[in-house]
mmCIF file of C-alpha atoms and ligand atoms in Angstrom:
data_model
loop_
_atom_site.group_PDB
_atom_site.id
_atom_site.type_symbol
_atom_site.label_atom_id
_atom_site.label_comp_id
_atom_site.label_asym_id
_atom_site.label_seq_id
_atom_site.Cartn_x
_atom_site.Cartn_y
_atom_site.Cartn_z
ATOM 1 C CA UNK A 1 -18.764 25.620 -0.659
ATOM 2 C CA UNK A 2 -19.183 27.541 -4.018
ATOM 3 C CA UNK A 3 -15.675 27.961 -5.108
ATOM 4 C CA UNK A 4 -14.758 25.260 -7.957
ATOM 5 C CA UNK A 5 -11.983 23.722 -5.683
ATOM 6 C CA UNK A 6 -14.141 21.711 -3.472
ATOM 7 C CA UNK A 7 -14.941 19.300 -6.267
ATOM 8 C CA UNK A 8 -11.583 20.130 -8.302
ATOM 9 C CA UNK A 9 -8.529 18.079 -8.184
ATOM 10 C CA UNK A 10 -5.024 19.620 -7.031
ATOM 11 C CA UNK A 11 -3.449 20.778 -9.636
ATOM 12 C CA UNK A 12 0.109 19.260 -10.604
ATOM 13 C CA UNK A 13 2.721 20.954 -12.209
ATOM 14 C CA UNK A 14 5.952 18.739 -13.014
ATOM 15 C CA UNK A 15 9.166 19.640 -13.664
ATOM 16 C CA UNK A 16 12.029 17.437 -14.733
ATOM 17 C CA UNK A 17 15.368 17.676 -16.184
ATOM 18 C CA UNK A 18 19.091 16.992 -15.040
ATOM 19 C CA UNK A 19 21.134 17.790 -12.378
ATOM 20 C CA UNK A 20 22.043 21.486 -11.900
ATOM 21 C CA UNK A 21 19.274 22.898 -14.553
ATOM 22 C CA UNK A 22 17.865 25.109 -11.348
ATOM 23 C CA UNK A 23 15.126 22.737 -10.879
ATOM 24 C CA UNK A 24 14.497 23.016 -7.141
ATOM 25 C CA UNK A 25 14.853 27.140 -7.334
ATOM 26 C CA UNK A 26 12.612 27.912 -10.240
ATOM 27 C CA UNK A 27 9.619 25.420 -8.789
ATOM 28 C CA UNK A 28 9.860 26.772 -5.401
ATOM 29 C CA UNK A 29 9.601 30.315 -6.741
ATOM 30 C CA UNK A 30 6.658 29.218 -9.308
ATOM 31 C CA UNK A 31 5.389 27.707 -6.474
ATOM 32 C CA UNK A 32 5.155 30.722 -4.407
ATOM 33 C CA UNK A 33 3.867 32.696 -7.941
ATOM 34 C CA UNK A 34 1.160 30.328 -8.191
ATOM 35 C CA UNK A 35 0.330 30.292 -4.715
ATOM 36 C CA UNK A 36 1.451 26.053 -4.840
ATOM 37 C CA UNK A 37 2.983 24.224 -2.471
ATOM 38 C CA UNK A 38 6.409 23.050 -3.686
ATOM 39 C CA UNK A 39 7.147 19.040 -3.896
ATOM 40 C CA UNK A 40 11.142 18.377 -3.955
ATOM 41 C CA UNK A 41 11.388 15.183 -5.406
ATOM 42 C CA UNK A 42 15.094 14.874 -5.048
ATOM 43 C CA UNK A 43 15.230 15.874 -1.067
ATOM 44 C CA UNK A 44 13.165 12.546 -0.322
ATOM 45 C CA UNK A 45 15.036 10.019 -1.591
ATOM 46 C CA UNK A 46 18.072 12.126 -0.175
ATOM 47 C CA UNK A 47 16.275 11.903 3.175
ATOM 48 C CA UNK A 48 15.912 8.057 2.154
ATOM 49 C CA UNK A 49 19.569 8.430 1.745
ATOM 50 C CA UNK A 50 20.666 9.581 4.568
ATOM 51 C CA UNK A 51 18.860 7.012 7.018
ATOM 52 C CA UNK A 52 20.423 4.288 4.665
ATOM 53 C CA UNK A 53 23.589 6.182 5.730
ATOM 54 C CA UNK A 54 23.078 6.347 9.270
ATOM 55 C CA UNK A 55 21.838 2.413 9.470
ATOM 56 C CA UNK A 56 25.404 1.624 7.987
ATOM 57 C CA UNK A 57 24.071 -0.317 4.898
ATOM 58 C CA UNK A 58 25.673 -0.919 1.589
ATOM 59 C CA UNK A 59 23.875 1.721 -0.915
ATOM 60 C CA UNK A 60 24.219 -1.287 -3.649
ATOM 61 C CA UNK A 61 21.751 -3.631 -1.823
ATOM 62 C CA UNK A 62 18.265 -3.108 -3.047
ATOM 63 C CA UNK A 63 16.458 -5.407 -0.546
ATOM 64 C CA UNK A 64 18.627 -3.381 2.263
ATOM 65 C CA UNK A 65 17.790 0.014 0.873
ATOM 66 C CA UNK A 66 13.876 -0.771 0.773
ATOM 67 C CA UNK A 67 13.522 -2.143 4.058
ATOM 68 C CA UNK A 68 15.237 1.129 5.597
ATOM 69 C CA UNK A 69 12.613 2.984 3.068
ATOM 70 C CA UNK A 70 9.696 1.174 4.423
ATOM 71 C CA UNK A 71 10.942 1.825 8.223
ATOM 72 C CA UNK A 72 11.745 6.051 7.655
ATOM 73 C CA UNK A 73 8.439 8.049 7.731
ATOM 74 C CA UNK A 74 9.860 10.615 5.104
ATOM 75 C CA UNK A 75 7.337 13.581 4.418
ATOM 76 C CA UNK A 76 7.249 17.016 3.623
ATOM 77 C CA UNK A 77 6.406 20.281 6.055
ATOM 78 C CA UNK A 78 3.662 22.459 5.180
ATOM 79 C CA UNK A 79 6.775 25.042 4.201
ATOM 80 C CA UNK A 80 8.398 22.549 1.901
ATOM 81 C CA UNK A 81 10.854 21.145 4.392
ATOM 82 C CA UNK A 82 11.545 17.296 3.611
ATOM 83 C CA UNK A 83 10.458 15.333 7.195
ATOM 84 C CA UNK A 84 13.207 12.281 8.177
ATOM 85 C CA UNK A 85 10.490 10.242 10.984
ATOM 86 C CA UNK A 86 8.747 13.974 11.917
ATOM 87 C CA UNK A 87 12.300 15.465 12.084
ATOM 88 C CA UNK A 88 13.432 18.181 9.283
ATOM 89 C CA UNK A 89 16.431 16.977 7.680
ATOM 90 C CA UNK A 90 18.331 20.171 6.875
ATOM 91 C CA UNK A 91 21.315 20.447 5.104
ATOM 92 C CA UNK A 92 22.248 17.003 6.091
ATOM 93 C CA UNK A 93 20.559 15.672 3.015
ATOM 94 C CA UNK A 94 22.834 18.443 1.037
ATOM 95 C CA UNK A 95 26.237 16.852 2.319
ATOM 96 C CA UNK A 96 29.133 15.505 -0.002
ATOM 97 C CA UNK A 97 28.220 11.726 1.385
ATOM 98 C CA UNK A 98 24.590 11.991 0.175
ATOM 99 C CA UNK A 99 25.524 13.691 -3.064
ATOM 100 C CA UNK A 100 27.374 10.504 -3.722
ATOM 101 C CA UNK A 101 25.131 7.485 -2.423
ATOM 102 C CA UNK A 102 21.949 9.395 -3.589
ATOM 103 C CA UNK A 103 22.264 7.839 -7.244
ATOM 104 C CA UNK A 104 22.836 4.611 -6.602
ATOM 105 C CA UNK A 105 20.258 4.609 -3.593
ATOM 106 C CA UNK A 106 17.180 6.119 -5.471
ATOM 107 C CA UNK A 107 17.623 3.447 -8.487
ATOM 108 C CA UNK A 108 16.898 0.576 -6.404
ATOM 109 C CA UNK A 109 13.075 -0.053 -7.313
ATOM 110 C CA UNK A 110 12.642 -1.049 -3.815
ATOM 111 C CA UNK A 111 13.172 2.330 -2.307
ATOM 112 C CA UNK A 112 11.208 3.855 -5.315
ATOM 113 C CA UNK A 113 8.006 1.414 -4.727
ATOM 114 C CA UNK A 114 8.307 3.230 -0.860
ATOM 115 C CA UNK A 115 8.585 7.323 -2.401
ATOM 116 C CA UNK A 116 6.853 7.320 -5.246
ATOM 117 C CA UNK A 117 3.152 7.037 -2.937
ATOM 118 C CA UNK A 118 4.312 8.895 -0.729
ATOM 119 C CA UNK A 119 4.599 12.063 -3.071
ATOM 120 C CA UNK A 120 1.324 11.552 -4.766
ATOM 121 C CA UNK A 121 -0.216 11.514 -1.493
ATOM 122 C CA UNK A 122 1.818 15.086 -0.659
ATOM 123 C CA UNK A 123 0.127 16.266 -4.440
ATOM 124 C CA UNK A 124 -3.146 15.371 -3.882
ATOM 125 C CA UNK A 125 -2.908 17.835 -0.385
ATOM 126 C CA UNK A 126 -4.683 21.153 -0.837
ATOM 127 C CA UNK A 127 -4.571 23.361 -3.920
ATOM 128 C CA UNK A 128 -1.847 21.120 -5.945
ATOM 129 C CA UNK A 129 1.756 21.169 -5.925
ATOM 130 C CA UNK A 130 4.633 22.206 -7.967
ATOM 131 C CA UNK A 131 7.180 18.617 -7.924
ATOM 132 C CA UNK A 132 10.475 18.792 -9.240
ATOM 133 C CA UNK A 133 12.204 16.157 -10.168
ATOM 134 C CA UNK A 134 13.481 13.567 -13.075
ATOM 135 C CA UNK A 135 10.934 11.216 -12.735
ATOM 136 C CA UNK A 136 7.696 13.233 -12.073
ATOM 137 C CA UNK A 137 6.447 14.132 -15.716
ATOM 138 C CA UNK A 138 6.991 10.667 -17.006
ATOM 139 C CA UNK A 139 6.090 7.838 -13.774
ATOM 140 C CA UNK A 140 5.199 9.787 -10.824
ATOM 141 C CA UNK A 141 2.798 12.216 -12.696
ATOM 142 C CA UNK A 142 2.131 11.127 -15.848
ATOM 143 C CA UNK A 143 -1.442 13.000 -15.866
ATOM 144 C CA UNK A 144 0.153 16.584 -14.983
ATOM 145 C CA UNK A 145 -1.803 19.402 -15.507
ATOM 146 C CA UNK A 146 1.604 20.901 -17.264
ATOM 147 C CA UNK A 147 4.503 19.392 -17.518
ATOM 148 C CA UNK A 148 8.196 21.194 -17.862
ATOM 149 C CA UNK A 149 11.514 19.986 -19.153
ATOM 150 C CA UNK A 150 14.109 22.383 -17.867
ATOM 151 C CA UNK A 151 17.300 22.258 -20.068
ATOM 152 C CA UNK A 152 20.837 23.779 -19.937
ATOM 153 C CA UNK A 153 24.233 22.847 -21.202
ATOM 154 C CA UNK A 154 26.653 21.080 -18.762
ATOM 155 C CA UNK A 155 28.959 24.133 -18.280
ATOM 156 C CA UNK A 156 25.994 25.996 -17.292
ATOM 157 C CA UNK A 157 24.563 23.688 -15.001
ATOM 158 C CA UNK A 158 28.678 23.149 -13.264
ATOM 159 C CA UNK A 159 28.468 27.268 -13.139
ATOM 160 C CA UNK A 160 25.265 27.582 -10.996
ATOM 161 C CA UNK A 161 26.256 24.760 -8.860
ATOM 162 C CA UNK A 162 29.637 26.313 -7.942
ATOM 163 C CA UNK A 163 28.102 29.891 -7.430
ATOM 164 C CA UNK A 164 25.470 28.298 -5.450
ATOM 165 C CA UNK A 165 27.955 26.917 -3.343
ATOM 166 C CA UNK A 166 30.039 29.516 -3.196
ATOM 167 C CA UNK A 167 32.914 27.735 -5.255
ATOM 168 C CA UNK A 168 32.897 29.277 -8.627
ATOM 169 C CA UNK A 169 36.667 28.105 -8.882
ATOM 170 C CA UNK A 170 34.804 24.295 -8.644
ATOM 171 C CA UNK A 171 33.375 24.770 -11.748
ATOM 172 C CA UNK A 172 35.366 22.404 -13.955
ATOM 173 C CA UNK A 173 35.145 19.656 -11.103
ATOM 174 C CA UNK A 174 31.305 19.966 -10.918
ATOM 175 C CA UNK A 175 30.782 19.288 -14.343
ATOM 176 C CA UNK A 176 32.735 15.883 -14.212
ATOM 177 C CA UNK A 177 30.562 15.128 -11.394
ATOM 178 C CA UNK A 178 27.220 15.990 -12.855
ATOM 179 C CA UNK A 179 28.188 14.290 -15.759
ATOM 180 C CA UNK A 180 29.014 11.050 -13.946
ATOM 181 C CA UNK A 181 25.479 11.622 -12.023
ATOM 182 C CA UNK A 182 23.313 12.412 -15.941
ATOM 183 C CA UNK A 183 24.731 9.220 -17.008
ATOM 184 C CA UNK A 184 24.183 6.932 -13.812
ATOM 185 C CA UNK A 185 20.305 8.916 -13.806
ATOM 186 C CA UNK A 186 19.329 8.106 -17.708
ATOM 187 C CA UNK A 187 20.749 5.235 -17.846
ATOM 188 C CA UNK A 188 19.376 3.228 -14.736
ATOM 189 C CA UNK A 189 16.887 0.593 -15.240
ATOM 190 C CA UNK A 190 14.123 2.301 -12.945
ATOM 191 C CA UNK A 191 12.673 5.601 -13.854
ATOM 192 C CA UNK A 192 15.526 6.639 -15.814
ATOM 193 C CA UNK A 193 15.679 10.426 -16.306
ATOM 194 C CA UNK A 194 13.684 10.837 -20.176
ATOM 195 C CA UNK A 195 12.225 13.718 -21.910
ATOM 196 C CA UNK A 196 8.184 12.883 -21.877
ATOM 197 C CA UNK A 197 6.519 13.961 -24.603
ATOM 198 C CA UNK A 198 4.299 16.103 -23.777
ATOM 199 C CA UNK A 199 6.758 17.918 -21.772
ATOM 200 C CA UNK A 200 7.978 21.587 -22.933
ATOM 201 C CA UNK A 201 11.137 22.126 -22.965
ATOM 202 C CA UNK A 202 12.564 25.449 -21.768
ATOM 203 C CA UNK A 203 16.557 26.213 -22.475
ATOM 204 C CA UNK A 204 17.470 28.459 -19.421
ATOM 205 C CA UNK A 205 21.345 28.934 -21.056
ATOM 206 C CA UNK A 206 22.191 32.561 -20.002
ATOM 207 C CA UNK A 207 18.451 33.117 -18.232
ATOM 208 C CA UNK A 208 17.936 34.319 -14.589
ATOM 209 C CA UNK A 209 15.725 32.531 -12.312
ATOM 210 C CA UNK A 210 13.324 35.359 -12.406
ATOM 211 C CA UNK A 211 13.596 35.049 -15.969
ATOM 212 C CA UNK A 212 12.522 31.229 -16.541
ATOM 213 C CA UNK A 213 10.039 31.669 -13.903
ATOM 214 C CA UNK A 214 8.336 34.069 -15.728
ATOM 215 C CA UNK A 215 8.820 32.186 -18.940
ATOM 216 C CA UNK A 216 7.279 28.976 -17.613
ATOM 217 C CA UNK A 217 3.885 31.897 -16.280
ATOM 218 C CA UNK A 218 4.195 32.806 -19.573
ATOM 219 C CA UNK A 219 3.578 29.636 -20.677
ATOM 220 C CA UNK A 220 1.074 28.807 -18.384
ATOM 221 C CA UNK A 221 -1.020 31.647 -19.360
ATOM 222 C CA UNK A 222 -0.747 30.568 -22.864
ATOM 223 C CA UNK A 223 -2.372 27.196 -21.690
ATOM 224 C CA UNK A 224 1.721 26.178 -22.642
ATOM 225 C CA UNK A 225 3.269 22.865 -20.902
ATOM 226 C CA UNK A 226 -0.111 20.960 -20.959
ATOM 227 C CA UNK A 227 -0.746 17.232 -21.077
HETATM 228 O O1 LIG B 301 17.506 16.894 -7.495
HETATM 229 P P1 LIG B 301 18.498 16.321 -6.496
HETATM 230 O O2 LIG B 301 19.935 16.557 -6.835
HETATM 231 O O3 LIG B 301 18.180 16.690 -5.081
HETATM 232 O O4 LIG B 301 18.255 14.731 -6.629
HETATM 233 C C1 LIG B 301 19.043 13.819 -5.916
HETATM 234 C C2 LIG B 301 19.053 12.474 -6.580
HETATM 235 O O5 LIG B 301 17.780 11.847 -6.404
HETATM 236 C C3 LIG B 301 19.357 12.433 -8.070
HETATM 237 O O6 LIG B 301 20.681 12.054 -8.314
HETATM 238 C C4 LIG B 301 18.431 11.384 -8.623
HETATM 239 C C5 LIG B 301 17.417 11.145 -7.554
HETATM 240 N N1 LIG B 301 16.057 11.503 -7.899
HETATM 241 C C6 LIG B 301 15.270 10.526 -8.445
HETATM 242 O O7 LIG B 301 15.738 9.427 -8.659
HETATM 243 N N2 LIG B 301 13.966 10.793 -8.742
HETATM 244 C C7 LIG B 301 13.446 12.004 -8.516
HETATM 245 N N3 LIG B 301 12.167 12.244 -8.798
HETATM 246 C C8 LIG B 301 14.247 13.036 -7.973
HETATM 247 C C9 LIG B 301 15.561 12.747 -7.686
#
């Protein structure tokens, strides 16, 4: 008893934005900042992905999709790690086969209606959480304690990606296929990926991690990002 959190709520931090804006690595290192735990959107409905994979079904059928959704425990480790039925998943939600049926398998509203509870239940665990993702400042959290938008030009985005992978030669090929995946994400029907707005948006053109991370504290301190 005595310290604040015992009757406080977890506090949420969201942010969104498209493919390749470094997302996953600045949350997970404001996570660790913050003392957080870090809430990878993206890596369940890859997970989600994955099993739809491995049952054989067609990544167009909806109905299909959210029975295999409802079936797969998916849930997240204590050290961020994305659970498929207790098991961590691994790179094997980072292959080349998920990176193409993830899209079309996370805009069936059927598989959503199965996620989305599932990571406000992982929020509402301990101190709070730090989710990344395009949906979480606009439908999954829409009462955020802050809320980020984290923007950067397609070249920049195709650059990371290929020096994250080790690829920089890739570059030009990575931007044609985060391009395809922006348009299939904002333009869906379900949770399409929008700017809320009450979100602040942060370029990160020509930034280091270490540098938007401590732009978004920044922020933060400044009471910045806020619903
Ligand atoms: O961030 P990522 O590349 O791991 O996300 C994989 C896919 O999952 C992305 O193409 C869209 C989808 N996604 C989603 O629909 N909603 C989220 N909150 C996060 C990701």
């Amino acid at each position: 008893m005595g310290r604040e959190r015992v009757s406080s709520r977890a506090m949420i931090i969201a942010i969104d934005g498209p493919a390749g804006a470094g997302k996953s690595t600045v949350a997970r290192a404001l996570a660790r900042a913050l003392d957080l735990s870090f809430l990878d959107t993206g890596a369940m409905y890859r997970a989600v992905t994955l099993a739809v994979l491995r049952a054989g079904a067609a990544v167009e059928d909806g109905e299909a999709c959210g029975v295999i959704a409802r079936a797969t425990r998916v849930d997240i480790a204590p050290d961020g790690e994305v659970l498929l039925d207790g098991v961590p998943s691994g790179e094997a939600v980072r292959s080349p086969r998920v990176d193409e049926a993830v899209s079309p398998v996370s805009a069936h509203p059927e598989v959503r209606r199965e996620v989305v509870p599932v990571q406000r239940a992982v929020a509402a665990r301990g101190r709070g959480v730090v989710a990344e993702g395009r949906d979480t400042t606009t439908t999954v959290f829409p009462d955020a304690d802050h809320k980020f938008y984290l923007a950067a030009t397609p070249a920049e985005r195709a650059r990371r990606r290929a020096a994250q992978i080790g690829q920089p030669e890739r570059a030009v090929e990575i931007e044609g296929e985060l391009a395809r995946r922006d348009r299939l994400d904002s333009t869906r029907a379900t949770s399409p990926l929008t700017l809320a707005p009450d979100a602040e948006v942060v370029e990160t053109d020509g930034l280091s991690v270490d540098e938007v991370v401590a732009a978004l504290l920044a922020r933060l301190a400044e009471g910045g990002g806020a619903d």
